[in-house]
C-alpha cells in the first residue's frame, strides 16, 4: 500500500550510537568492569540518563551518581580506552547496513552526526564494511561549539552537505538527539533505543520501532524493494531450548497455544533483535519440523515486565509438549510490535500474521531452511 508523503527530503543525517551501532551493550560491559575496582555495580538503570550524551557529560553523570573518586576526564580516558579495545566486536543494529546500502546505491547524500568525538566516530565505523565510503560528511561534537541537544552538529552536517536544514531528514535514537534535530529545523524520525519509552519522543515527526520499519518513501526518498509478500527476508538466526509453560496465557486468553522459550542465555539475541513479529521453522525433538510465527518483545497489550520469546507452531497438536526441546530457525520479519485497542483486534492481527507466515514459508527463499540441520534435534530424553 502506498505510504502518504510527509515531506520531500533531499538528504539523510544519521546518529551513530544506538541508531546504527549497538554500542550500548558493549559500553555497559566496559562500565561493569570499570566500576568493579571501585566496589560498585553497573546494573543499567542509569542508562536513560546517559543515552545520547557527549563523553564528558556521560562521565560527569556516572562519576557523580556512583560517587567515584576520580575526575570526569580521568573517567573518559580510562573507560574510552577500554571501550576502544572492544570496537571490533560492536555489531550494526538490524536494518543499519540495509539502510546505508540502499541510500548509497540511490545516491542519497548522507551524513553522520554524533555526540562522540570525530576520531572516535571514525574508529567505530572503520570496522563496518562500506560505511566510511558511504558518508560524505562526518561531524563529531568536538567539531562544533556545543553538542546535542544543541542543533549545532546537525546544522554543521547540513552545511557541509550543502543542503537546507528544512530538506534534511534526521534519524535518531535519543531524546536529546530528537530535540537537537527539531531545533535545527529538520524532520526527525526517532528509533528509541530505550524499551517502552516511546512516550518521551513526542517531539519527533515519526517514531518507529527499528530501522527495519523505516519507509523512505514517506519522506520522498527511494522505497525499499526487498519486501516479499509482506515479509522482509533476513540472514537466518537460531535459538532453542526447552518449552516453558509460563502463564499459559496464549491458550487461555487468546486461544493461541504459544510454546514459550526461556530467555535465559539469550540476552545478546534479545538485545540484537528488535521487538516484533518474526517467522521461520521450528523443530521439536520428538515430533518433527513445523512452520512457525513468533513474537519477541513486551506484548504492549499485556505490558510484560520482561522481553519474551513466544513462538506459535502452526500445527494442531493433540497434547502439550512442555519441557520438550525446541529449536527455531528465524528467516524473516513481518512487523513491529504494536499495542491494540482490544483483545479482539490483537487476536485478529495474530491470525493475520499466521497467514502471512504460512504463505511466505512456501516460497523457495524460505522453504529451503526447513532442512536446516539445527532443526534435527536429538531428544535429551534419549528418544
Coordinates of C-alpha atoms in Angstrom, one line a residue:
X1 CA 0.0 0.0 0.0
X2 CA 1.4 3.4 -0.9
X3 CA 2.6 5.5 2.0
X4 CA 1.3 9.1 2.3
X5 CA 4.2 11.5 1.6
X6 CA 5.1 13.5 4.8
X7 CA 7.6 15.8 3.2
X8 CA 10.2 15.8 0.4
X9 CA 13.7 15.2 1.8
X10 CA 17.0 15.7 0.0
X11 CA 19.4 14.1 2.4
X12 CA 19.6 11.9 5.5
X13 CA 21.6 12.8 8.6
X14 CA 22.1 9.8 10.9
X15 CA 23.2 9.5 14.5
X16 CA 25.6 6.6 15.2
X17 CA 25.5 5.0 18.7
X18 CA 22.2 3.3 19.4
X19 CA 20.9 4.3 15.9
X20 CA 23.3 2.4 13.6
X21 CA 25.6 0.7 16.0
X22 CA 24.7 -1.5 19.0
X23 CA 27.4 0.2 21.2
X24 CA 25.2 0.3 24.3
X25 CA 25.6 -3.3 25.3
X26 CA 29.4 -3.2 24.9
X27 CA 29.6 0.1 26.8
X28 CA 27.6 -1.4 29.6
X29 CA 30.1 -4.4 29.8
X30 CA 33.0 -2.0 29.9
X31 CA 31.3 0.1 32.7
X32 CA 30.7 -3.1 34.7
X33 CA 34.4 -4.0 34.6
X34 CA 35.5 -0.4 35.3
X35 CA 33.1 0.0 38.3
X36 CA 34.1 -3.2 40.0
X37 CA 37.5 -1.8 41.0
X38 CA 35.6 0.9 43.0
X39 CA 33.4 -1.7 44.6
X40 CA 30.4 -0.5 42.5
X41 CA 28.0 -2.4 40.3
X42 CA 26.5 -1.1 37.0
X43 CA 23.0 -2.5 36.5
X44 CA 21.9 -0.4 33.6
X45 CA 19.3 1.6 35.5
X46 CA 21.1 4.8 34.9
X47 CA 21.2 4.1 31.1
X48 CA 18.4 6.6 30.3
X49 CA 20.5 9.4 31.8
X50 CA 23.5 9.0 29.5
X51 CA 21.9 8.0 26.2
X52 CA 23.0 10.4 23.5
X53 CA 25.2 12.5 25.8
X54 CA 28.8 13.6 25.0
X55 CA 31.6 11.6 26.6
X56 CA 32.3 14.3 29.2
X57 CA 28.6 14.6 30.0
X58 CA 28.3 10.8 30.4
X59 CA 31.4 10.8 32.7
X60 CA 30.1 13.6 34.9
X61 CA 26.8 11.8 35.4
X62 CA 28.4 8.4 36.3
X63 CA 31.1 9.9 38.5
X64 CA 28.5 11.8 40.5
X65 CA 25.9 9.1 40.7
X66 CA 28.4 6.5 41.8
X67 CA 30.5 8.8 44.0
X68 CA 33.7 7.8 42.2
X69 CA 37.0 9.2 43.5
X70 CA 38.1 10.3 40.0
X71 CA 37.7 13.3 37.8
X72 CA 35.5 13.1 34.8
X73 CA 38.5 13.5 32.4
X74 CA 40.2 10.5 34.1
X75 CA 37.0 8.5 33.7
X76 CA 36.8 9.4 30.0
X77 CA 40.4 8.5 29.3
X78 CA 40.3 5.1 31.1
X79 CA 36.8 4.0 30.1
X80 CA 37.0 5.0 26.5
X81 CA 40.4 3.4 26.2
X82 CA 38.9 0.1 27.4
X83 CA 35.9 0.6 25.1
X84 CA 38.1 1.2 22.1
X85 CA 39.7 -2.2 22.6
X86 CA 36.3 -3.8 22.0
X87 CA 35.1 -1.7 19.0
X88 CA 35.8 -4.6 16.6
X89 CA 33.1 -6.6 18.3
X90 CA 30.4 -4.0 18.0
X91 CA 27.6 -5.0 15.7
X92 CA 25.4 -3.0 13.4
X93 CA 21.8 -2.7 14.5
X94 CA 19.2 -4.6 12.5
X95 CA 18.4 -2.7 9.3
X96 CA 21.5 -0.4 9.5
X97 CA 23.5 -2.0 6.8
X98 CA 20.4 -2.3 4.6
X99 CA 19.6 1.4 5.0
X100 CA 23.1 2.6 4.4
X101 CA 23.5 0.5 1.3
X102 CA 20.0 1.4 0.0
X103 CA 20.6 5.2 0.3
X104 CA 24.1 4.9 -1.0
X105 CA 23.0 2.9 -4.1
X106 CA 20.3 5.6 -4.8
X107 CA 22.8 8.5 -4.5
X108 CA 21.0 10.0 -1.4
X109 CA 23.6 12.3 0.4
X110 CA 24.3 11.0 3.9
X111 CA 26.0 12.5 6.9
X112 CA 26.9 11.0 10.3
X113 CA 26.3 13.4 13.2
X114 CA 27.2 12.1 16.6
X115 CA 28.0 13.4 20.1
X116 CA 31.1 11.3 20.0
X117 CA 34.4 12.9 19.0
X118 CA 35.3 12.8 15.3
X119 CA 38.2 10.4 15.8
X120 CA 36.1 8.0 17.9
X121 CA 33.4 8.0 15.2
X122 CA 35.9 7.1 12.6
X123 CA 37.3 4.3 14.7
X124 CA 33.8 2.9 15.3
X125 CA 32.8 2.8 11.6
X126 CA 36.2 1.5 10.5
X127 CA 35.0 -2.0 11.5
X128 CA 31.8 -1.7 9.4
X129 CA 32.2 -2.7 5.8
X130 CA 31.4 0.1 3.3
X131 CA 30.3 2.7 5.9
X132 CA 33.2 5.1 5.6
X133 CA 32.8 5.4 1.9
X134 CA 29.0 5.9 2.2
X135 CA 29.1 9.0 4.3
X136 CA 30.2 12.1 2.5
X137 CA 30.2 14.1 5.8
X138 CA 31.0 13.2 9.4
X139 CA 30.5 15.6 12.3
X140 CA 31.6 15.0 15.9
X141 CA 30.8 17.0 19.0
X142 CA 34.4 18.2 19.2
X143 CA 34.0 20.0 15.8
X144 CA 31.2 22.3 16.9
X145 CA 30.6 24.7 19.8
X146 CA 28.0 22.6 21.6
X147 CA 26.9 19.0 21.3
X148 CA 23.3 17.8 21.2
X149 CA 20.7 18.8 22.3
X150 CA 22.1 22.0 20.7
X151 CA 21.3 21.9 16.9
X152 CA 25.0 22.8 16.1
X153 CA 26.0 19.3 15.0
X154 CA 23.0 18.9 12.6
X155 CA 23.3 22.4 11.2
X156 CA 27.0 21.8 10.5
X157 CA 26.2 18.5 8.8
X158 CA 23.6 20.1 6.5
X159 CA 26.0 23.0 5.8
X160 CA 28.8 20.5 4.7
X161 CA 26.3 18.6 2.6
X162 CA 25.3 21.9 1.0
X163 CA 21.6 21.2 1.9
X164 CA 18.9 23.2 3.5
X165 CA 18.0 22.1 7.1
X166 CA 14.4 22.0 6.1
X167 CA 15.1 19.4 3.5
X168 CA 17.2 17.2 5.8
X169 CA 15.9 14.1 7.5
X170 CA 17.4 13.2 10.8
X171 CA 17.3 9.6 12.2
X172 CA 18.0 9.4 16.0
X173 CA 17.6 7.1 18.9
X174 CA 17.9 9.5 21.8
X175 CA 15.5 12.2 23.1
X176 CA 18.3 14.8 23.1
X177 CA 19.0 13.9 19.5
X178 CA 15.4 14.4 18.6
X179 CA 15.4 17.8 20.4
X180 CA 18.6 18.8 18.5
X181 CA 17.1 17.8 15.1
X182 CA 13.9 19.7 15.7
X183 CA 15.9 22.8 16.9
X184 CA 17.8 22.6 13.6
X185 CA 14.6 22.9 11.7
X186 CA 14.8 19.4 10.4
X187 CA 12.3 16.5 10.1
X188 CA 13.2 13.7 12.7
X189 CA 12.4 10.0 12.7
X190 CA 13.0 8.6 16.2
X191 CA 14.1 4.9 16.7
X192 CA 14.0 4.8 20.5
X193 CA 16.9 2.8 22.0
X194 CA 15.3 2.5 25.4
X195 CA 12.4 0.0 25.6
X196 CA 8.9 1.1 26.5
X197 CA 9.9 4.8 26.3
X198 CA 8.1 5.9 23.1
X199 CA 6.1 8.5 25.1
X200 CA 9.2 10.5 25.6
X201 CA 9.6 11.1 21.9
X202 CA 6.6 13.2 21.2
X203 CA 8.7 15.9 19.5
X204 CA 9.7 13.5 16.7
X205 CA 7.8 13.7 13.4
X206 CA 7.7 9.9 13.3
X207 CA 8.5 7.2 15.8
X208 CA 9.4 3.7 14.5
X209 CA 10.3 0.5 16.4
X210 CA 13.5 -0.2 14.5
X211 CA 15.3 0.7 11.2
X212 CA 13.6 -2.4 9.7
X213 CA 10.3 -0.3 9.8
X214 CA 11.6 2.8 8.1
X215 CA 9.6 3.6 4.9
X216 CA 11.8 6.1 3.0
X217 CA 9.0 6.8 0.5
X218 CA 7.2 8.6 3.3
X219 CA 9.9 11.2 3.0
X220 CA 10.2 11.4 -0.8
X221 CA 13.2 9.0 -0.8
X222 CA 13.5 5.8 -2.9
X223 CA 11.5 3.0 -1.4
X224 CA 13.0 -0.4 -0.4
X225 CA 12.3 -3.1 -2.9
X226 CA 13.2 -6.1 -0.7
X227 CA 9.8 -6.8 1.0
X228 CA 8.3 -10.1 -0.3
X229 CA 4.6 -10.8 0.2
X230 CA 4.5 -8.8 3.4
X231 CA 7.8 -10.2 4.8
X232 CA 11.4 -8.9 5.0
X233 CA 14.0 -11.7 4.5
X234 CA 16.9 -11.9 6.9
X235 CA 20.0 -13.9 7.4
X236 CA 18.8 -16.9 9.5
X237 CA 19.3 -16.8 13.2
X238 CA 18.9 -19.5 15.7
X239 CA 17.5 -20.0 19.2
X240 CA 16.4 -23.1 21.1
X241 CA 15.8 -24.7 24.5
X242 CA 13.1 -26.5 26.4
X243 CA 9.5 -25.2 26.1
X244 CA 8.5 -23.4 29.3
X245 CA 4.9 -23.3 30.4
X246 CA 4.8 -19.7 31.5
X247 CA 1.4 -18.3 32.3
X248 CA -0.5 -20.4 29.7
X249 CA -2.0 -17.1 28.6
X250 CA -1.6 -17.9 24.9
X251 CA -4.1 -20.7 25.1
X252 CA -6.4 -19.4 27.9
X253 CA -6.8 -15.8 26.8
X254 CA -6.0 -15.8 23.1
X255 CA -6.9 -19.3 22.1
X256 CA -3.4 -19.4 20.5
X257 CA -1.0 -22.0 22.1
X258 CA 2.4 -20.4 22.1
X259 CA 5.4 -22.6 23.0
X260 CA 7.3 -20.1 25.1
X261 CA 11.1 -20.4 25.4
X262 CA 13.1 -19.3 28.4
X263 CA 15.1 -16.1 27.7
X264 CA 17.9 -17.4 29.9
X265 CA 21.2 -17.3 27.9
X266 CA 19.6 -15.3 25.1
X267 CA 20.2 -11.7 26.4
X268 CA 22.5 -11.0 23.5
X269 CA 19.9 -12.2 21.0
X270 CA 17.2 -10.2 22.6
X271 CA 19.3 -7.1 22.6
X272 CA 20.3 -7.6 19.0
X273 CA 16.9 -8.1 17.6
X274 CA 14.1 -5.5 17.9
X275 CA 10.8 -6.5 19.4
X276 CA 8.4 -7.5 16.7
X277 CA 6.8 -10.5 14.8
X278 CA 9.1 -12.9 13.0
X279 CA 8.7 -16.3 11.3
X280 CA 10.6 -19.4 10.3
X281 CA 10.8 -23.1 11.1
X282 CA 10.5 -25.0 14.4
X283 CA 12.0 -28.4 15.2
X284 CA 10.6 -30.4 18.1
X285 CA 12.8 -33.2 19.4
X286 CA 10.1 -36.0 19.2
X287 CA 7.7 -34.6 16.6
X288 CA 9.4 -33.1 13.6
X289 CA 9.6 -29.7 11.8
X290 CA 6.8 -27.2 11.6
X291 CA 6.1 -23.7 10.2
X292 CA 6.3 -21.1 13.0
X293 CA 5.5 -17.4 13.6
X294 CA 6.7 -15.7 16.8
X295 CA 6.8 -12.5 18.8
X296 CA 9.8 -11.1 20.6
X297 CA 9.0 -8.3 23.0
X298 CA 6.9 -7.0 25.8
X299 CA 3.5 -7.5 24.3
X300 CA 2.2 -4.0 25.0
X301 CA -1.4 -5.2 25.4
X302 CA -0.4 -7.2 28.4
X303 CA 2.5 -4.9 29.4
X304 CA 5.0 -7.6 30.2
X305 CA 7.8 -6.6 32.6
X306 CA 10.4 -8.7 30.7
X307 CA 11.1 -9.2 27.0
X308 CA 9.8 -12.7 26.0
X309 CA 10.2 -15.2 23.1
X310 CA 6.8 -16.6 22.2
X311 CA 6.7 -18.9 19.1
X312 CA 3.4 -20.3 17.7
X313 CA 3.9 -23.6 15.9
X314 CA 1.4 -23.6 13.0
X315 CA 0.1 -27.1 13.6
X316 CA -2.8 -28.6 15.6
X317 CA -1.2 -30.7 18.4
X318 CA -3.2 -33.2 20.5
X319 CA -1.2 -32.6 23.6
X320 CA 1.1 -30.1 25.4
X321 CA 4.8 -30.5 24.9
X322 CA 6.2 -28.6 27.9
X323 CA 9.9 -29.3 28.6
X324 CA 10.4 -30.7 25.2
X325 CA 13.5 -29.4 23.3
X326 CA 12.5 -26.8 20.7
X327 CA 14.9 -25.3 18.1
X328 CA 13.9 -22.3 15.9
X329 CA 15.4 -21.0 12.7
X330 CA 14.2 -17.5 12.1
X331 CA 14.3 -16.4 8.5
X332 CA 12.3 -13.2 8.2
X333 CA 10.4 -10.3 9.7
X334 CA 6.8 -9.3 9.4
X335 CA 6.0 -6.2 11.5
X336 CA 6.9 -4.3 14.7
X337 CA 5.3 -5.0 18.0
X338 CA 2.2 -2.9 18.5
X339 CA -0.5 -2.2 21.0
X340 CA -4.1 -2.8 20.3
X341 CA -7.3 -1.2 21.5
X342 CA -9.0 -4.6 22.3
X343 CA -8.3 -8.3 22.7
X344 CA -10.3 -8.9 19.6
X345 CA -8.1 -6.7 17.4
X346 CA -5.0 -8.3 18.9
X347 CA -6.2 -11.8 18.1
X348 CA -7.2 -10.8 14.6
X349 CA -3.8 -9.4 14.0
X350 CA -2.1 -12.6 15.3
X351 CA -4.1 -14.7 12.9
X352 CA -3.2 -12.3 10.1
X353 CA 0.5 -12.8 11.0
X354 CA -0.1 -16.5 10.8
X355 CA -1.5 -16.3 7.2
X356 CA 1.4 -14.1 6.1
X357 CA 4.0 -16.6 7.6
X358 CA 2.2 -19.7 6.2
X359 CA 2.2 -18.2 2.7
X360 CA 5.7 -17.0 2.8
X361 CA 7.2 -20.2 4.1
X362 CA 6.1 -21.9 0.9
X363 CA 8.3 -19.7 -1.1
X364 CA 11.7 -21.3 -2.1
X365 CA 13.5 -18.4 -0.5
X366 CA 12.2 -19.5 2.9
X367 CA 11.2 -23.2 2.4
X368 CA 14.8 -24.3 1.9
X369 CA 15.5 -23.7 5.6
X370 CA 13.1 -26.4 6.6
X371 CA 16.1 -28.8 6.1
X372 CA 18.5 -26.8 8.3
X373 CA 20.5 -29.2 10.4
X374 CA 19.8 -27.2 13.6
X375 CA 16.1 -28.3 13.4
X376 CA 17.1 -32.0 13.6
X377 CA 17.2 -32.4 17.4
X378 CA 18.3 -35.5 19.3
X379 CA 16.0 -35.6 22.3
X380 CA 17.6 -35.0 25.6
X381 CA 15.4 -37.8 26.9
X382 CA 17.0 -40.3 24.7
X383 CA 14.1 -40.8 22.4

